[in-house]
Every structure is written in C-alpha cells, then in structure tokens.
Amino acid sequence: MEGIVCACGASALELYRSSKRLIPTLLDKPRTGKVTGLMVPPRQFLEDDMTARGVVKQPYHVLVDGNHGYNPRRDIHAVACYHPLPPRSLIKIDKGFWVTSPELTFIQICADEDLSDFDIICLGYELCGTYILDDSWDGLTCIDEPLTSTEKIGRLINSIHRVPGIKRARNLIKHVHDLSNSPMETILAMLVSLPTTKGGLGLGPISLNHPVATPVGQRRVDIGFPKQRVGLEYQGKEFHSIEAVGRGARRQNKIVGSGFTILNVWYEDLIDEHLFQQLVTDLFRALGIRKRIRVTGYHTLRKLLRMQLMPAIKAYGSNEF
C-alpha cells in the first residue's frame, strides 16, 4: 500500500516502551518534519503494523495529513496535522511506518485530560531517564541512553505552535529532571523538588545521577544537591542482601570521603507518615535550611501528592522494593 502510518501520542509511547526489545536502533533512524503522505490504512493492515512494533492498545493513535482527510473509525484516534512540523519531529522507522519523536510524543500526551499533572511529570522523568516501563518481569527495562532530555523537549515546545497540549507541556516540563535511574528515584525527586504549591518540598536545584569525584574515580549519587554537597540514595531491592549492603556502604564511604553528606532513603520512609516527616527533618538539617513553608493548606497538598504518587509505586511492581 502507498502512504505512511505514523504512530503518535499514547500509541507512540507504547511503541517506545517496546522499542528496546523490538526496535533497538530506533533513535538512530532518520527524522523529518514533513507530514505529506501520512494516512490511515485499512483496519487489518493497521493492526498488523502496530502489533509488529509492540502497540496493542486500541484505539490506535495515528498522525494524519489533515489536508487529505480521513474516515473516522472506532479503532483509531486520529490527530490531524495541516502544516509541516519542526525538523526531526517524526522518526522514520521504515518506508511505510513512522512514529512521533519522544519530544512531540510528550507534548501530545499532555493533551490527555484523563492524566493528572503528576502522571505527566512522571512520564517526563521516564522519557528523560535511563529506564522505560514495559511488560517485562519487573515492569521496567534499564537503558543506556535516555530517549530524550528536558532541553530537547523544551526546544520543541518553543518551536511548535497551535498543537494540543503545548501550554500544559510548557508548564510541566520545568518540573522534570534528567537522568532518573528508576521509578522510585523519580517519585523521590518529585517529593523533594516539586514546588510547595503542588505539595512538594520545593528544594533544589537537584541533579539526578549526580557525578562526584573521589580518590578512586567518579561515583554517582541518586539525587544530589550540588550546592550543599548533600545526596539522597534510594535503597531498593538490590540492597536487600548482606553482600549488596556491603557494596553500597563501601561506595557511599568513598562519596562521603569526598565531602558529600549522604542520606539513605527506604521505601518505608515514603509510605509511613512518621518516617517521612523524619526524613524531611533530616534533609532540611543536612541542607542547612530552616523549615519554613507558608503555603495555605500545605499539609493537605503534601498528603494529596503522596496519595497520587504512592499508587503509582505499586503499578511499577513490588520487586524493586
């Protein structure tokens, strides 16, 4: 068949989450901003194309050339585009199948009113981090390089206009940080760095996977406060054995020996109110900051934030804990 299928929005995200297994060279493919020729094939052809690339949820989200129209169908959610997009907005997987770039995918998903701001911010961390959520045994796959970065998403936001979700994307990307290593690091980073008006602690600037020079070479801290030389280390499942605890402790000794104060954080510290309050107190003390939060109803906002994020923790799978 002539014409090009282009997965976008939720379908593009599903494709990216399957790409490590099905299309490992995806980010090396050529890119374009042209939309001419984007169309919707017959139902069975579309299903075959999507399934082959790991997209199974219907309706399929597809980008179409709005200047040529399309017939509405129950199996598709079509997004019409009437003008060329900025260069590199679309990735050419092969001759007949494209996908929106990670940057454009983020913007498009921001148009989904069923997703909360916190859902979108979590997604931003994933796209800009070194993990992707998938259907593997523990719910995620570590990747060598992030799919994108906050800088790249920001550049596209500033160069694209009249696209659904653009205003929300502009407001939310500023709350995302690059290089999160896991969903739990994402949640911890959100709890400490989101503004107090959203229930966070409003602390920062922070640096994820932060490099620290030590006498034996470079080491990394999960969440670093570079100015105050303080770091947070999330202790996940890999620290449950005695051997692993020893390795983690020795690694932290090297970091502490370089002048960094390290606070260990466990899952229980995030779900138990008393332990979380103790963590907050210890963090403010380590940063040398007096705890002054003057947002009206802040404690309710903080509780709502944790209630929003904690169910997401379970969705990532209990094996990490």
GROMACS .gro file of N, CA and C in nm, residues 117-239:
model
  369
  117ASP      N    1  -0.151   1.606   3.630
  117ASP     CA    2  -0.020   1.670   3.613
  117ASP      C    3   0.091   1.580   3.664
  118PHE      N    4   0.065   1.509   3.774
  118PHE     CA    5   0.168   1.421   3.830
  118PHE      C    6   0.196   1.304   3.736
  119ASP      N    7   0.093   1.251   3.669
  119ASP     CA    8   0.113   1.145   3.570
  119ASP      C    9   0.205   1.195   3.459
  120ILE      N   10   0.180   1.315   3.413
  120ILE     CA   11   0.259   1.371   3.303
  120ILE      C   12   0.403   1.394   3.346
  121ILE      N   13   0.422   1.447   3.467
  121ILE     CA   14   0.558   1.471   3.515
  121ILE      C   15   0.634   1.340   3.529
  122CYS      N   16   0.568   1.236   3.581
  122CYS     CA   17   0.631   1.103   3.590
  122CYS      C   18   0.673   1.055   3.451
  123LEU      N   19   0.586   1.075   3.352
  123LEU     CA   20   0.619   1.035   3.216
  123LEU      C   21   0.740   1.112   3.165
  124GLY      N   22   0.747   1.242   3.195
  124GLY     CA   23   0.862   1.320   3.155
  124GLY      C   24   0.992   1.265   3.212
  125TYR      N   25   0.988   1.228   3.340
  125TYR     CA   26   1.106   1.168   3.402
  125TYR      C   27   1.146   1.038   3.331
  126GLU      N   28   1.047   0.958   3.293
  126GLU     CA   29   1.076   0.832   3.223
  126GLU      C   30   1.141   0.858   3.088
  127LEU      N   31   1.083   0.949   3.010
  127LEU     CA   32   1.137   0.978   2.877
  127LEU      C   33   1.278   1.036   2.886
  128CYS      N   34   1.306   1.109   2.993
  128CYS     CA   35   1.437   1.172   3.010
  128CYS      C   36   1.529   1.094   3.103
  129GLY      N   37   1.488   0.972   3.140
  129GLY     CA   38   1.565   0.891   3.234
  129GLY      C   39   1.629   0.771   3.167
  130THR      N   40   1.686   0.683   3.249
  130THR     CA   41   1.755   0.565   3.198
  130THR      C   42   1.676   0.438   3.227
  131TYR      N   43   1.544   0.447   3.219
  131TYR     CA   44   1.457   0.331   3.231
  131TYR      C   45   1.332   0.356   3.148
  132ILE      N   46   1.269   0.248   3.104
  132ILE     CA   47   1.138   0.257   3.040
  132ILE      C   48   1.049   0.151   3.101
  133LEU      N   49   0.924   0.187   3.122
  133LEU     CA   50   0.827   0.094   3.178
  133LEU      C   51   0.778   0.002   3.067
  134ASP      N   52   0.771  -0.128   3.094
  134ASP     CA   53   0.728  -0.223   2.992
  134ASP      C   54   0.663  -0.343   3.058
  135ASP      N   55   0.645  -0.450   2.981
  135ASP     CA   56   0.578  -0.568   3.033
  135ASP      C   57   0.676  -0.678   3.071
  136SER      N   58   0.802  -0.641   3.099
  136SER     CA   59   0.899  -0.739   3.144
  136SER      C   60   0.866  -0.785   3.286
  137TRP      N   61   0.940  -0.880   3.337
  137TRP     CA   62   0.903  -0.945   3.463
  137TRP      C   63   0.898  -0.849   3.580
  138ASP      N   64   0.983  -0.745   3.580
  138ASP     CA   65   0.980  -0.650   3.693
  138ASP      C   66   0.926  -0.514   3.653
  139GLY      N   67   0.864  -0.506   3.534
  139GLY     CA   68   0.792  -0.386   3.497
  139GLY      C   69   0.872  -0.273   3.437
  140LEU      N   70   1.004  -0.292   3.422
  140LEU     CA   71   1.084  -0.187   3.361
  140LEU      C   72   1.210  -0.245   3.300
  141THR      N   73   1.270  -0.170   3.210
  141THR     CA   74   1.396  -0.207   3.148
  141THR      C   75   1.492  -0.089   3.158
  142CYS      N   76   1.613  -0.115   3.203
  142CYS     CA   77   1.715  -0.010   3.208
  142CYS      C   78   1.771   0.011   3.068
  143ILE      N   79   1.796   0.135   3.033
  143ILE     CA   80   1.851   0.168   2.902
  143ILE      C   81   1.978   0.249   2.919
  144ASP      N   82   2.066   0.241   2.820
  144ASP     CA   83   2.196   0.308   2.829
  144ASP      C   84   2.183   0.460   2.816
  145GLU      N   85   2.095   0.503   2.725
  145GLU     CA   86   2.077   0.644   2.700
  145GLU      C   87   1.929   0.681   2.710
  146PRO      N   88   1.898   0.797   2.765
  146PRO     CA   89   1.758   0.841   2.771
  146PRO      C   90   1.699   0.857   2.631
  147LEU      N   91   1.568   0.843   2.620
  147LEU     CA   92   1.500   0.864   2.492
  147LEU      C   93   1.509   1.010   2.448
  148THR      N   94   1.511   1.101   2.546
  148THR     CA   95   1.522   1.243   2.514
  148THR      C   96   1.573   1.315   2.639
  149SER      N   97   1.560   1.446   2.640
  149SER     CA   98   1.604   1.526   2.754
  149SER      C   99   1.509   1.644   2.771
  150THR      N  100   1.514   1.705   2.888
  150THR     CA  101   1.430   1.822   2.911
  150THR      C  102   1.468   1.936   2.817
  151GLU      N  103   1.595   1.946   2.782
  151GLU     CA  104   1.638   2.051   2.690
  151GLU      C  105   1.577   2.030   2.551
  152LYS      N  106   1.578   1.906   2.502
  152LYS     CA  107   1.522   1.878   2.370
  152LYS      C  108   1.371   1.901   2.368
  153ILE      N  109   1.303   1.858   2.473
  153ILE     CA  110   1.159   1.882   2.480
  153ILE      C  111   1.131   2.031   2.484
  154GLY      N  112   1.209   2.104   2.562
  154GLY     CA  113   1.191   2.248   2.571
  154GLY      C  114   1.213   2.318   2.437
  155ARG      N  115   1.313   2.272   2.361
  155ARG     CA  116   1.338   2.333   2.230
  155ARG      C  117   1.219   2.313   2.137
  156LEU      N  118   1.161   2.192   2.138
  156LEU     CA  119   1.046   2.168   2.051
  156LEU      C  120   0.926   2.251   2.096
  157ILE      N  121   0.905   2.259   2.226
  157ILE     CA  122   0.795   2.341   2.278
  157ILE      C  123   0.806   2.485   2.228
  158ASN      N  124   0.929   2.536   2.224
  158ASN     CA  125   0.949   2.675   2.183
  158ASN      C  126   0.941   2.695   2.032
  159SER      N  127   0.944   2.585   1.956
  159SER     CA  128   0.945   2.600   1.810
  159SER      C  129   0.817   2.551   1.743
  160ILE      N  130   0.722   2.503   1.821
  160ILE     CA  131   0.599   2.450   1.765
  160ILE      C  132   0.480   2.531   1.816
  161HIS      N  133   0.378   2.544   1.732
  161HIS     CA  134   0.264   2.627   1.769
  161HIS      C  135   0.133   2.557   1.731
  162ARG      N  136   0.025   2.600   1.797
  162ARG     CA  137  -0.109   2.552   1.766
  162ARG      C  138  -0.119   2.400   1.771
  163VAL      N  139  -0.055   2.342   1.871
  163VAL     CA  140  -0.060   2.197   1.890
  163VAL      C  141  -0.129   2.170   2.024
  164PRO      N  142  -0.230   2.081   2.026
  164PRO     CA  143  -0.295   2.049   2.154
  164PRO      C  144  -0.193   1.999   2.256
  165GLY      N  145  -0.204   2.048   2.378
  165GLY     CA  146  -0.114   2.006   2.486
  165GLY      C  147   0.007   2.094   2.505
  166ILE      N  148   0.030   2.190   2.413
  166ILE     CA  149   0.153   2.267   2.418
  166ILE      C  150   0.163   2.352   2.544
  167LYS      N  151   0.055   2.416   2.585
  167LYS     CA  152   0.059   2.501   2.704
  167LYS      C  153   0.087   2.419   2.829
  168ARG      N  154   0.021   2.305   2.841
  168ARG     CA  155   0.043   2.218   2.957
  168ARG      C  156   0.185   2.164   2.957
  169ALA      N  157   0.234   2.126   2.840
  169ALA     CA  158   0.371   2.076   2.830
  169ALA      C  159   0.470   2.182   2.876
  170ARG      N  160   0.448   2.305   2.836
  170ARG     CA  161   0.538   2.414   2.875
  170ARG      C  162   0.538   2.434   3.026
  171ASN      N  163   0.422   2.418   3.089
  171ASN     CA  164   0.412   2.437   3.233
  171ASN      C  165   0.473   2.322   3.312
  172LEU      N  166   0.464   2.200   3.258
  172LEU     CA  167   0.505   2.082   3.336
  172LEU      C  168   0.648   2.037   3.313
  173ILE      N  169   0.705   2.064   3.196
  173ILE     CA  170   0.840   2.015   3.170
  173ILE      C  171   0.942   2.078   3.265
  174LYS      N  172   0.910   2.196   3.317
  174LYS     CA  173   1.002   2.262   3.409
  174LYS      C  174   1.012   2.189   3.542
  175HIS      N  175   0.920   2.095   3.567
  175HIS     CA  176   0.926   2.017   3.691
  175HIS      C  177   0.994   1.882   3.673
  176VAL      N  178   1.046   1.856   3.553
  176VAL     CA  179   1.112   1.729   3.522
  176VAL      C  180   1.263   1.747   3.526
  177HIS      N  181   1.334   1.645   3.576
  177HIS     CA  182   1.480   1.645   3.577
  177HIS      C  183   1.532   1.525   3.498
  178ASP      N  184   1.645   1.543   3.434
  178ASP     CA  185   1.705   1.438   3.352
  178ASP      C  186   1.771   1.330   3.438
  179LEU      N  187   1.784   1.211   3.378
  179LEU     CA  188   1.870   1.102   3.425
  179LEU      C  189   1.821   1.029   3.550
  180SER      N  190   1.691   1.021   3.570
  180SER     CA  191   1.641   0.934   3.677
  180SER      C  192   1.670   0.789   3.639
  181ASN      N  193   1.714   0.711   3.738
  181ASN     CA  194   1.751   0.572   3.713
  181ASN      C  195   1.637   0.473   3.737
  182SER      N  196   1.528   0.516   3.800
  182SER     CA  197   1.421   0.422   3.832
  182SER      C  198   1.295   0.500   3.868
  183PRO      N  199   1.180   0.434   3.864
  183PRO     CA  200   1.056   0.500   3.907
  183PRO      C  201   1.062   0.551   4.050
  184MET      N  202   1.129   0.477   4.138
  184MET     CA  203   1.136   0.523   4.277
  184MET      C  204   1.219   0.650   4.290
  185GLU      N  205   1.328   0.660   4.212
  185GLU     CA  206   1.407   0.783   4.213
  185GLU      C  207   1.323   0.899   4.160
  186THR      N  208   1.241   0.871   4.060
  186THR     CA  209   1.151   0.973   4.006
  186THR      C  210   1.057   1.025   4.115
  187ILE      N  211   0.994   0.933   4.187
  187ILE     CA  212   0.899   0.972   4.291
  187ILE      C  213   0.969   1.049   4.403
  188LEU      N  214   1.087   1.002   4.443
  188LEU     CA  215   1.162   1.073   4.547
  188LEU      C  216   1.200   1.213   4.499
  189ALA      N  217   1.245   1.224   4.375
  189ALA     CA  218   1.282   1.355   4.321
  189ALA      C  219   1.162   1.448   4.317
  190MET      N  220   1.045   1.396   4.281
  190MET     CA  221   0.925   1.479   4.278
  190MET      C  222   0.887   1.525   4.418
  191LEU      N  223   0.896   1.437   4.516
  191LEU     CA  224   0.858   1.474   4.652
  191LEU      C  225   0.944   1.587   4.706
  192VAL      N  226   1.074   1.586   4.673
  192VAL     CA  227   1.162   1.688   4.729
  192VAL      C  228   1.169   1.815   4.645
  193SER      N  229   1.144   1.804   4.513
  193SER     CA  230   1.170   1.920   4.427
  193SER      C  231   1.046   1.991   4.376
  194LEU      N  232   0.930   1.925   4.374
  194LEU     CA  233   0.810   1.994   4.328
  194LEU      C  234   0.782   2.114   4.419
  195PRO      N  235   0.727   2.221   4.365
  195PRO     CA  236   0.700   2.339   4.448
  195PRO      C  237   0.600   2.309   4.559
  196THR      N  238   0.607   2.386   4.664
  196THR     CA  239   0.517   2.364   4.778
  196THR      C  240   0.371   2.383   4.739
  197THR      N  241   0.345   2.460   4.634
  197THR     CA  242   0.207   2.479   4.588
  197THR      C  243   0.150   2.351   4.529
  198LYS      N  244   0.237   2.255   4.496
  198LYS     CA  245   0.193   2.124   4.447
  198LYS      C  246   0.210   2.015   4.552
  199GLY      N  247   0.253   2.053   4.673
  199GLY     CA  248   0.270   1.956   4.780
  199GLY      C  249   0.410   1.904   4.798
  200GLY      N  250   0.504   1.950   4.713
  200GLY     CA  251   0.643   1.909   4.728
  200GLY      C  252   0.714   1.991   4.833
  201LEU      N  253   0.844   1.963   4.851
  201LEU     CA  254   0.922   2.037   4.949
  201LEU      C  255   0.982   2.164   4.890
  202GLY      N  256   0.981   2.176   4.757
  202GLY     CA  257   1.032   2.297   4.694
  202GLY      C  258   1.181   2.315   4.707
  203LEU      N  259   1.256   2.204   4.720
  203LEU     CA  260   1.401   2.212   4.739
  203LEU      C  261   1.474   2.199   4.605
  204GLY      N  262   1.591   2.258   4.598
  204GLY     CA  263   1.669   2.248   4.477
  204GLY      C  264   1.773   2.359   4.473
  205PRO      N  265   1.848   2.364   4.364
  205PRO     CA  266   1.840   2.274   4.249
  205PRO      C  267   1.891   2.135   4.283
  206ILE      N  268   1.837   2.034   4.212
  206ILE     CA  269   1.883   1.898   4.230
  206ILE      C  270   1.943   1.846   4.100
  207SER      N  271   2.025   1.744   4.114
  207SER     CA  272   2.088   1.680   3.999
  207SER      C  273   2.078   1.530   4.017
  208LEU      N  274   2.011   1.462   3.924
  208LEU     CA  275   1.994   1.317   3.935
  208LEU      C  276   2.114   1.244   3.873
  209ASN      N  277   2.147   1.130   3.935
  209ASN     CA  278   2.263   1.053   3.890
  209ASN      C  279   2.386   1.144   3.890
  210HIS      N  280   2.398   1.220   3.998
  210HIS     CA  281   2.496   1.328   4.005
  210HIS      C  282   2.639   1.275   4.021
  211PRO      N  283   2.733   1.318   3.935
  211PRO     CA  284   2.871   1.269   3.945
  211PRO      C  285   2.947   1.335   4.060
  212VAL      N  286   3.022   1.253   4.131
  212VAL     CA  287   3.104   1.302   4.243
  212VAL      C  288   3.245   1.248   4.224
  213ALA      N  289   3.343   1.337   4.227
  213ALA     CA  290   3.483   1.295   4.213
  213ALA      C  291   3.534   1.242   4.347
  214THR      N  292   3.593   1.123   4.345
  214THR     CA  293   3.650   1.063   4.466
  214THR      C  294   3.794   1.022   4.437
  215PRO      N  295   3.872   0.989   4.540
  215PRO     CA  296   4.011   0.947   4.517
  215PRO      C  297   4.023   0.822   4.430
  216VAL      N  298   3.917   0.744   4.419
  216VAL     CA  299   3.924   0.620   4.340
  216VAL      C  300   3.843   0.631   4.211
  217GLY      N  301   3.811   0.752   4.172
  217GLY     CA  302   3.736   0.771   4.048
  217GLY      C  303   3.599   0.831   4.073
  218GLN      N  304   3.526   0.850   3.965
  218GLN     CA  305   3.395   0.912   3.973
  218GLN      C  306   3.290   0.816   4.028
  219ARG      N  307   3.209   0.863   4.120
  219ARG     CA  308   3.095   0.790   4.171
  219ARG      C  309   2.970   0.876   4.146
  220ARG      N  310   2.854   0.816   4.160
  220ARG     CA  311   2.730   0.890   4.133
  220ARG      C  312   2.633   0.879   4.251
  221VAL      N  313   2.561   0.988   4.273
  221VAL     CA  314   2.461   0.996   4.378
  221VAL      C  315   2.323   0.999   4.311
  222ASP      N  316   2.226   0.923   4.364
  222ASP     CA  317   2.094   0.918   4.303
  222ASP      C  318   2.035   1.057   4.284
  223ILE      N  319   2.027   1.132   4.392
  223ILE     CA  320   1.976   1.269   4.386
  223ILE      C  321   2.072   1.359   4.463
  224GLY      N  322   2.136   1.448   4.392
  224GLY     CA  323   2.234   1.535   4.455
  224GLY      C  324   2.186   1.679   4.467
  225PHE      N  325   2.226   1.742   4.577
  225PHE     CA  326   2.211   1.886   4.595
  225PHE      C  327   2.353   1.942   4.586
  226PRO      N  328   2.398   1.972   4.465
  226PRO     CA  329   2.541   2.005   4.445
  226PRO      C  330   2.589   2.123   4.528
  227LYS      N  331   2.507   2.225   4.542
  227LYS     CA  332   2.550   2.345   4.614
  227LYS      C  333   2.582   2.314   4.759
  228GLN      N  334   2.497   2.232   4.822
  228GLN     CA  335   2.516   2.199   4.964
  228GLN      C  336   2.597   2.070   4.983
  229ARG      N  337   2.630   2.001   4.873
  229ARG     CA  338   2.704   1.875   4.876
  229ARG      C  339   2.633   1.773   4.966
  230VAL      N  340   2.504   1.757   4.936
  230VAL     CA  341   2.420   1.659   5.005
  230VAL      C  342   2.359   1.568   4.900
  231GLY      N  343   2.346   1.439   4.934
  231GLY     CA  344   2.288   1.346   4.839
  231GLY      C  345   2.187   1.253   4.904
  232LEU      N  346   2.088   1.210   4.825
  232LEU     CA  347   1.990   1.110   4.868
  232LEU      C  348   2.016   0.982   4.790
  233GLU      N  349   2.020   0.870   4.859
  233GLU     CA  350   2.039   0.740   4.795
  233GLU      C  351   1.919   0.653   4.827
  234TYR      N  352   1.844   0.614   4.722
  234TYR     CA  353   1.731   0.524   4.745
  234TYR      C  354   1.782   0.381   4.752
  235GLN      N  355   1.746   0.311   4.861
  235GLN     CA  356   1.789   0.174   4.882
  235GLN      C  357   1.680   0.078   4.836
  236GLY      N  358   1.689   0.032   4.712
  236GLY     CA  359   1.588  -0.057   4.656
  236GLY      C  360   1.621  -0.202   4.682
  237LYS      N  361   1.562  -0.290   4.602
  237LYS     CA  362   1.573  -0.434   4.625
  237LYS      C  363   1.718  -0.482   4.617
  238GLU      N  364   1.801  -0.408   4.539
  238GLU     CA  365   1.938  -0.455   4.523
  238GLU      C  366   2.017  -0.445   4.651
  239PHE      N  367   1.962  -0.377   4.753
  239PHE     CA  368   2.034  -0.363   4.879
  239PHE      C  369   1.981  -0.458   4.986
   0.00000   0.00000   0.00000
